[in-house]
C-alpha cells in the first residue's frame, strides 16, 4: 500500500500570510496526486488534481507542485474561508494522507 | 448543476448490514464512476472503493473485500454501497463522489452510519 504522509499536522497562519503544506508518498505516484479541502460538517472539496491543475472554480491563490514522491500545496495569501483541513490523495491506488489542519494564528 | 444526494442517517446493530444510496443529477450518469469514501468521527478520509456506472466494474479497498458491495441503477442514476457484518469501528460518515479518470470532483453531502448495540 502506498502511504501518504502530510506535514505538519497543524499549521498556524495569520490571515494574509502564505501557507505551505507538504505531502510525501512512500513510493512514486507520478503526478497522480490531488488535494482536497474540508471544513467542519462538510464534504471534501477538490482543489488540485494532476499535482498542479486547479479544479473548476478554485481561486488562483491555491497552487500545487511536485511529482514522484514529494508534493506541495501553497495558499499564497490566506483568506478567512481557507481555514480548514487539507488532505492529499494519490489516485494510483487511492490512499489519503492524514490531513493538515490550517488554523488561525 | 451536478448534484449527488445521499440517503439519510442510519443506526444499526453490530452484525447488521447497511445500504446507502447516492442519487446523481446534472450529468450523464454512465459517463463517470462513483467512489465511496468514509470518515470516522474526528478522523481522516478512507477510500472504500469505486464502481464504473458504465459497465459496473468495481475496485474495492482490500480491507473491506468480502464485506462491501457497490452497485448502480442506471435507470434512476443512483449508486448504492452496502456494507455487511457491521462493527462499531464502521461508525462513520459515508460519502459518494463522482469520479472520472480516478479524480473525484463532486461529492455527496454524506450519510452518518452509527453502529451501536
Tab-separated table of N, CA and C in Angstrom, chain B:
chain	number	residue	atom	x	y	z
B	1	UNK	N	-26.803	21.720	-12.780
B	1	UNK	CA	-25.608	21.593	-11.972
B	1	UNK	C	-25.508	20.172	-11.425
B	2	UNK	N	-24.273	19.742	-11.276
B	2	UNK	CA	-24.028	18.387	-10.784
B	2	UNK	C	-24.413	18.308	-9.302
B	3	UNK	N	-25.196	17.291	-8.971
B	3	UNK	CA	-25.575	17.058	-7.575
B	3	UNK	C	-25.545	15.570	-7.277
B	4	UNK	N	-25.078	15.258	-6.094
B	4	UNK	CA	-25.147	13.898	-5.569
B	4	UNK	C	-25.870	13.992	-4.237
B	5	UNK	N	-27.041	13.343	-4.142
B	5	UNK	CA	-27.846	13.422	-2.928
B	5	UNK	C	-27.914	12.036	-2.298
B	6	UNK	N	-27.443	11.965	-1.076
B	6	UNK	CA	-27.354	10.676	-0.382
B	6	UNK	C	-28.550	10.459	0.536
B	7	UNK	N	-28.748	9.200	0.880
B	7	UNK	CA	-29.828	8.824	1.789
B	7	UNK	C	-29.506	9.260	3.220
B	8	UNK	N	-30.493	9.158	4.071
B	8	UNK	CA	-30.379	9.703	5.418
B	8	UNK	C	-29.613	8.826	6.391
B	9	UNK	N	-29.418	9.384	7.570
B	9	UNK	CA	-28.638	8.722	8.605
B	9	UNK	C	-29.257	7.384	9.002
B	10	UNK	N	-28.390	6.475	9.416
B	10	UNK	CA	-28.798	5.129	9.799
B	10	UNK	C	-28.192	4.768	11.158
B	11	UNK	N	-28.940	4.002	11.924
B	11	UNK	CA	-28.418	3.419	13.160
B	11	UNK	C	-28.591	1.908	13.031
B	12	UNK	N	-27.509	1.183	13.200
B	12	UNK	CA	-27.539	-0.270	13.020
B	12	UNK	C	-26.879	-0.950	14.213
B	13	UNK	N	-27.289	-2.194	14.425
B	13	UNK	CA	-26.667	-3.005	15.467
B	13	UNK	C	-25.476	-3.761	14.893
B	14	UNK	N	-24.514	-4.074	15.729
B	14	UNK	CA	-23.371	-4.877	15.254
B	14	UNK	C	-23.854	-6.157	14.587
B	15	UNK	N	-23.222	-6.485	13.474
B	15	UNK	CA	-23.581	-7.671	12.712
B	15	UNK	C	-24.596	-7.427	11.614
B	16	UNK	N	-25.272	-6.286	11.665
B	16	UNK	CA	-26.273	-5.968	10.644
B	16	UNK	C	-25.597	-5.448	9.377
B	17	UNK	N	-26.438	-5.112	8.392
B	17	UNK	CA	-25.971	-4.536	7.127
B	17	UNK	C	-26.592	-3.163	6.948
B	18	UNK	N	-25.934	-2.339	6.147
B	18	UNK	CA	-26.477	-1.033	5.792
B	18	UNK	C	-26.295	-0.831	4.303
B	19	UNK	N	-27.265	-0.152	3.702
B	19	UNK	CA	-27.165	0.164	2.270
B	19	UNK	C	-27.440	1.655	2.105
B	20	UNK	N	-26.443	2.371	1.607
B	20	UNK	CA	-26.520	3.815	1.425
B	20	UNK	C	-26.697	4.104	-0.061
B	21	UNK	N	-27.591	5.035	-0.377
B	21	UNK	CA	-27.812	5.393	-1.776
B	21	UNK	C	-27.261	6.774	-2.080
B	22	UNK	N	-27.031	6.995	-3.348
B	22	UNK	CA	-26.417	8.235	-3.831
B	22	UNK	C	-27.049	8.537	-5.194
B	23	UNK	N	-27.976	9.500	-5.229
B	23	UNK	CA	-28.683	9.801	-6.472
B	23	UNK	C	-28.018	10.967	-7.182
B	24	UNK	N	-27.620	10.721	-8.416
B	24	UNK	CA	-26.890	11.708	-9.200
B	24	UNK	C	-27.808	12.452	-10.142
B	25	UNK	N	-27.483	13.721	-10.393
B	25	UNK	CA	-28.225	14.513	-11.372
B	25	UNK	C	-27.299	15.578	-11.945
B	26	UNK	N	-27.693	16.105	-13.087
B	26	UNK	CA	-26.928	17.201	-13.693
B	26	UNK	C	-25.808	16.774	-14.611
B	27	UNK	N	-25.674	15.466	-14.855
B	27	UNK	CA	-24.654	14.986	-15.780
B	27	UNK	C	-25.081	13.608	-16.288
B	28	UNK	N	-24.367	13.118	-17.283
B	28	UNK	CA	-24.649	11.780	-17.827
B	28	UNK	C	-24.055	10.737	-16.887
B	29	UNK	N	-24.936	10.039	-16.195
B	29	UNK	CA	-24.512	9.145	-15.107
B	29	UNK	C	-23.499	8.103	-15.574
B	30	UNK	N	-23.733	7.540	-16.741
B	30	UNK	CA	-22.884	6.434	-17.197
B	30	UNK	C	-21.537	6.886	-17.751
B	31	UNK	N	-21.295	8.172	-17.783
B	31	UNK	CA	-20.005	8.677	-18.264
B	31	UNK	C	-18.965	8.792	-17.150
B	32	UNK	N	-19.359	8.486	-15.943
B	32	UNK	CA	-18.465	8.623	-14.790
B	32	UNK	C	-18.594	7.401	-13.893
B	33	UNK	N	-17.621	7.290	-12.995
B	33	UNK	CA	-17.734	6.316	-11.925
B	33	UNK	C	-18.162	7.003	-10.639
B	34	UNK	N	-18.387	6.192	-9.630
B	34	UNK	CA	-18.697	6.684	-8.292
B	34	UNK	C	-17.715	6.049	-7.313
B	35	UNK	N	-17.062	6.895	-6.543
B	35	UNK	CA	-16.215	6.413	-5.450
B	35	UNK	C	-16.967	6.567	-4.142
B	36	UNK	N	-16.595	5.724	-3.193
B	36	UNK	CA	-17.137	5.825	-1.837
B	36	UNK	C	-15.965	6.012	-0.874
B	37	UNK	N	-16.131	6.980	-0.002
B	37	UNK	CA	-15.098	7.348	0.968
B	37	UNK	C	-15.787	7.493	2.320
B	38	UNK	N	-15.153	7.040	3.391
B	38	UNK	CA	-15.760	7.206	4.704
B	38	UNK	C	-14.831	7.951	5.647
B	39	UNK	N	-15.437	8.488	6.694
B	39	UNK	CA	-14.685	9.283	7.658
B	39	UNK	C	-15.232	9.000	9.054
B	40	UNK	N	-14.450	8.306	9.850
B	40	UNK	CA	-14.836	8.037	11.233
B	40	UNK	C	-14.804	9.352	12.021
B	41	UNK	N	-15.549	9.421	13.126
B	41	UNK	CA	-15.613	10.670	13.891
B	41	UNK	C	-14.235	11.200	14.271
B	42	UNK	N	-13.963	12.448	13.876
B	42	UNK	CA	-12.697	13.084	14.211
B	42	UNK	C	-11.484	12.550	13.482
B	43	UNK	N	-11.717	11.686	12.491
B	43	UNK	CA	-10.597	11.057	11.781
B	43	UNK	C	-10.489	11.545	10.338
B	44	UNK	N	-9.524	10.978	9.622
B	44	UNK	CA	-9.300	11.359	8.241
B	44	UNK	C	-10.186	10.578	7.277
B	45	UNK	N	-9.870	10.719	6.001
B	45	UNK	CA	-10.660	10.112	4.934
B	45	UNK	C	-10.111	8.741	4.580
B	46	UNK	N	-11.012	7.803	4.348
B	46	UNK	CA	-10.622	6.444	3.964
B	46	UNK	C	-11.358	6.050	2.697
B	47	UNK	N	-10.610	5.742	1.644
B	47	UNK	CA	-11.212	5.299	0.391
B	47	UNK	C	-11.731	3.881	0.547
B	48	UNK	N	-12.977	3.658	0.122
B	48	UNK	CA	-13.597	2.348	0.255
B	48	UNK	C	-13.636	1.574	-1.058
B	49	UNK	N	-13.799	2.302	-2.162
B	49	UNK	CA	-13.895	1.600	-3.425
B	49	UNK	C	-14.497	2.489	-4.500
B	50	UNK	N	-14.630	1.899	-5.664
B	50	UNK	CA	-15.083	2.627	-6.856
B	50	UNK	C	-15.893	1.691	-7.728
B	51	UNK	N	-16.898	2.247	-8.397
B	51	UNK	CA	-17.667	1.486	-9.355
B	51	UNK	C	-17.838	2.304	-10.618
B	52	UNK	N	-17.695	1.649	-11.751
B	52	UNK	CA	-17.983	2.287	-13.020
B	52	UNK	C	-19.489	2.257	-13.248
B	53	UNK	N	-20.077	3.414	-13.492
B	53	UNK	CA	-21.501	3.446	-13.806
B	53	UNK	C	-21.746	3.027	-15.246
B	54	UNK	N	-20.704	2.909	-16.020
B	54	UNK	CA	-20.830	2.493	-17.423
B	54	UNK	C	-21.026	0.988	-17.535
B	55	UNK	N	-20.151	0.222	-16.833
B	55	UNK	CA	-20.231	-1.235	-17.002
B	55	UNK	C	-20.292	-2.006	-15.685
B	56	UNK	N	-20.323	-1.296	-14.557
B	56	UNK	CA	-20.431	-1.966	-13.268
B	56	UNK	C	-19.143	-2.530	-12.721
B	57	UNK	N	-18.027	-2.310	-13.397
B	57	UNK	CA	-16.754	-2.783	-12.851
B	57	UNK	C	-16.486	-2.122	-11.504
B	58	UNK	N	-15.913	-2.896	-10.602
B	58	UNK	CA	-15.644	-2.388	-9.254
B	58	UNK	C	-14.188	-2.597	-8.859
B	59	UNK	N	-13.767	-1.809	-7.895
B	59	UNK	CA	-12.440	-1.922	-7.298
B	59	UNK	C	-12.624	-1.561	-5.824
B	60	UNK	N	-12.443	-2.554	-4.937
B	60	UNK	CA	-12.685	-2.338	-3.522
B	60	UNK	C	-11.380	-2.258	-2.740
B	61	UNK	N	-11.390	-1.486	-1.666
B	61	UNK	CA	-10.249	-1.472	-0.755
B	61	UNK	C	-10.071	-2.870	-0.170
B	62	UNK	N	-8.830	-3.280	-0.080
B	62	UNK	CA	-8.553	-4.654	0.350
B	62	UNK	C	-9.152	-4.955	1.719
B	63	UNK	N	-9.096	-4.001	2.634
B	63	UNK	CA	-9.561	-4.279	3.992
B	63	UNK	C	-11.074	-4.491	4.065
B	64	UNK	N	-11.805	-4.067	3.028
B	64	UNK	CA	-13.249	-4.226	3.030
B	64	UNK	C	-13.726	-5.350	2.118
B	65	UNK	N	-12.802	-5.965	1.381
B	65	UNK	CA	-13.163	-7.063	0.477
B	65	UNK	C	-13.972	-8.115	1.227
B	66	UNK	N	-15.083	-8.518	0.625
B	66	UNK	CA	-15.935	-9.528	1.235
B	66	UNK	C	-17.048	-8.960	2.092
B	67	UNK	N	-16.931	-7.695	2.491
B	67	UNK	CA	-17.985	-7.071	3.312
B	67	UNK	C	-18.723	-5.969	2.576
B	68	UNK	N	-18.160	-5.460	1.496
B	68	UNK	CA	-18.743	-4.319	0.799
B	68	UNK	C	-19.163	-4.716	-0.614
B	69	UNK	N	-20.286	-4.163	-1.054
B	69	UNK	CA	-20.737	-4.325	-2.429
B	69	UNK	C	-21.237	-2.986	-2.935
B	70	UNK	N	-20.724	-2.585	-4.083
B	70	UNK	CA	-21.168	-1.340	-4.711
B	70	UNK	C	-21.905	-1.682	-5.997
B	71	UNK	N	-23.040	-1.028	-6.193
B	71	UNK	CA	-23.853	-1.264	-7.376
B	71	UNK	C	-24.381	0.062	-7.905
B	72	UNK	N	-24.896	0.012	-9.118
B	72	UNK	CA	-25.556	1.181	-9.676
B	72	UNK	C	-26.860	0.764	-10.341
B	73	UNK	N	-27.781	1.719	-10.407
B	73	UNK	CA	-29.033	1.551	-11.153
B	73	UNK	C	-29.068	2.683	-12.168
B	74	UNK	N	-28.744	2.364	-13.418
B	74	UNK	CA	-28.645	3.421	-14.423
B	74	UNK	C	-30.009	3.999	-14.764
B	75	UNK	N	-31.090	3.249	-14.513
B	75	UNK	CA	-32.428	3.766	-14.839
B	75	UNK	C	-32.818	4.933	-13.919
B	76	UNK	N	-32.217	4.981	-12.744
B	76	UNK	CA	-32.519	6.062	-11.797
B	76	UNK	C	-31.282	6.895	-11.459
B	77	UNK	N	-30.164	6.629	-12.130
B	77	UNK	CA	-28.907	7.365	-11.877
B	77	UNK	C	-28.532	7.334	-10.395
B	78	UNK	N	-28.647	6.158	-9.826
B	78	UNK	CA	-28.383	6.012	-8.393
B	78	UNK	C	-27.303	4.957	-8.154
B	79	UNK	N	-26.380	5.287	-7.277
B	79	UNK	CA	-25.370	4.337	-6.847
B	79	UNK	C	-25.672	3.887	-5.420
B	80	UNK	N	-25.262	2.663	-5.124
B	80	UNK	CA	-25.511	2.096	-3.799
B	80	UNK	C	-24.215	1.500	-3.246
B	81	UNK	N	-24.089	1.603	-1.929
B	81	UNK	CA	-22.986	0.968	-1.227
B	81	UNK	C	-23.573	0.186	-0.061
B	82	UNK	N	-23.347	-1.127	-0.080
B	82	UNK	CA	-23.816	-1.984	1.012
B	82	UNK	C	-22.626	-2.492	1.801
B	83	UNK	N	-22.690	-2.349	3.098
B	83	UNK	CA	-21.640	-2.845	3.985
B	83	UNK	C	-22.273	-3.824	4.969
B	84	UNK	N	-21.718	-5.011	5.055
B	84	UNK	CA	-22.285	-6.092	5.864
B	84	UNK	C	-21.443	-6.350	7.104
B	85	UNK	N	-21.988	-7.155	7.993
B	85	UNK	CA	-21.289	-7.544	9.235
B	85	UNK	C	-20.718	-6.317	9.935
B	86	UNK	N	-21.576	-5.352	10.172
B	86	UNK	CA	-21.131	-4.076	10.735
B	86	UNK	C	-20.533	-4.233	12.123
B	87	UNK	N	-19.485	-3.423	12.362
B	87	UNK	CA	-18.800	-3.391	13.657
B	87	UNK	C	-18.829	-1.956	14.155
B	88	UNK	N	-18.480	-1.769	15.389
B	88	UNK	CA	-18.506	-0.411	15.945
B	88	UNK	C	-17.539	0.521	15.202
B	89	UNK	N	-16.448	-0.017	14.712
B	89	UNK	CA	-15.485	0.843	14.009
B	89	UNK	C	-15.899	1.159	12.577
B	90	UNK	N	-17.079	0.701	12.177
B	90	UNK	CA	-17.658	1.136	10.901
B	90	UNK	C	-18.486	2.410	11.078
B	91	UNK	N	-18.644	2.868	12.303
B	91	UNK	CA	-19.337	4.131	12.548
B	91	UNK	C	-18.560	5.251	11.866
B	92	UNK	N	-19.243	5.949	10.969
B	92	UNK	CA	-18.563	6.952	10.152
B	92	UNK	C	-19.579	7.716	9.318
B	93	UNK	N	-19.124	8.805	8.735
B	93	UNK	CA	-19.872	9.457	7.668
B	93	UNK	C	-19.387	8.860	6.352
B	94	UNK	N	-20.320	8.418	5.541
B	94	UNK	CA	-20.017	7.792	4.258
B	94	UNK	C	-20.348	8.777	3.143
B	95	UNK	N	-19.382	9.000	2.260
B	95	UNK	CA	-19.549	9.919	1.137
B	95	UNK	C	-19.481	9.164	-0.183
B	96	UNK	N	-20.317	9.598	-1.136
B	96	UNK	CA	-20.116	9.183	-2.517
B	96	UNK	C	-19.541	10.374	-3.279
B	97	UNK	N	-18.840	10.100	-4.350
B	97	UNK	CA	-18.214	11.160	-5.135
B	97	UNK	C	-18.163	10.756	-6.595
B	98	UNK	N	-18.539	11.675	-7.466
B	98	UNK	CA	-18.397	11.439	-8.899
B	98	UNK	C	-16.910	11.354	-9.231
B	99	UNK	N	-16.558	10.353	-10.021
B	99	UNK	CA	-15.135	10.098	-10.275
B	99	UNK	C	-14.895	9.842	-11.746
B	100	UNK	N	-13.957	10.592	-12.327
B	100	UNK	CA	-13.537	10.386	-13.709
B	100	UNK	C	-12.019	10.351	-13.725
B	101	UNK	N	-11.469	9.447	-14.491
B	101	UNK	CA	-10.011	9.252	-14.529
B	101	UNK	C	-9.435	9.293	-13.120
B	102	UNK	N	-10.178	8.678	-12.221
B	102	UNK	CA	-9.771	8.469	-10.825
B	102	UNK	C	-9.759	9.738	-9.987
B	103	UNK	N	-10.297	10.841	-10.509
B	103	UNK	CA	-10.365	12.099	-9.768
B	103	UNK	C	-11.816	12.331	-9.342
B	104	UNK	N	-12.016	12.570	-8.048
B	104	UNK	CA	-13.361	12.763	-7.512
B	104	UNK	C	-13.656	14.247	-7.400
B	105	UNK	N	-14.552	14.745	-8.273
B	105	UNK	CA	-14.728	16.185	-8.346
B	105	UNK	C	-15.984	16.710	-7.669
B	106	UNK	N	-17.051	15.934	-7.602
B	106	UNK	CA	-18.268	16.344	-6.899
B	106	UNK	C	-18.619	15.280	-5.868
B	107	UNK	N	-19.016	15.761	-4.690
B	107	UNK	CA	-19.255	14.858	-3.564
B	107	UNK	C	-20.685	14.997	-3.061
B	108	UNK	N	-21.227	13.903	-2.542
B	108	UNK	CA	-22.487	13.956	-1.848
B	108	UNK	C	-22.323	14.624	-0.490
B	109	UNK	N	-23.451	14.808	0.183
B	109	UNK	CA	-23.430	15.536	1.458
B	109	UNK	C	-23.004	14.657	2.631
B	110	UNK	N	-22.924	13.359	2.393
B	110	UNK	CA	-22.513	12.446	3.455
B	110	UNK	C	-23.696	11.813	4.152
B	111	UNK	N	-23.514	10.582	4.601
B	111	UNK	CA	-24.517	9.834	5.351
B	111	UNK	C	-23.870	9.275	6.605
B	112	UNK	N	-24.390	9.646	7.758
B	112	UNK	CA	-23.856	9.136	9.019
B	112	UNK	C	-24.427	7.750	9.288
B	113	UNK	N	-23.543	6.785	9.450
B	113	UNK	CA	-23.939	5.437	9.851
B	113	UNK	C	-23.367	5.187	11.245
B	114	UNK	N	-24.254	4.912	12.176
B	114	UNK	CA	-23.847	4.647	13.551
B	114	UNK	C	-24.100	3.178	13.857
B	115	UNK	N	-23.074	2.499	14.328
B	115	UNK	CA	-23.194	1.088	14.700
B	115	UNK	C	-23.101	1.002	16.216
B	116	UNK	N	-24.201	0.588	16.825
B	116	UNK	CA	-24.242	0.555	18.292
B	116	UNK	C	-25.255	-0.466	18.757
B	117	UNK	N	-24.902	-1.164	19.831
B	117	UNK	CA	-25.836	-2.135	20.384
B	117	UNK	C	-26.842	-1.445	21.310
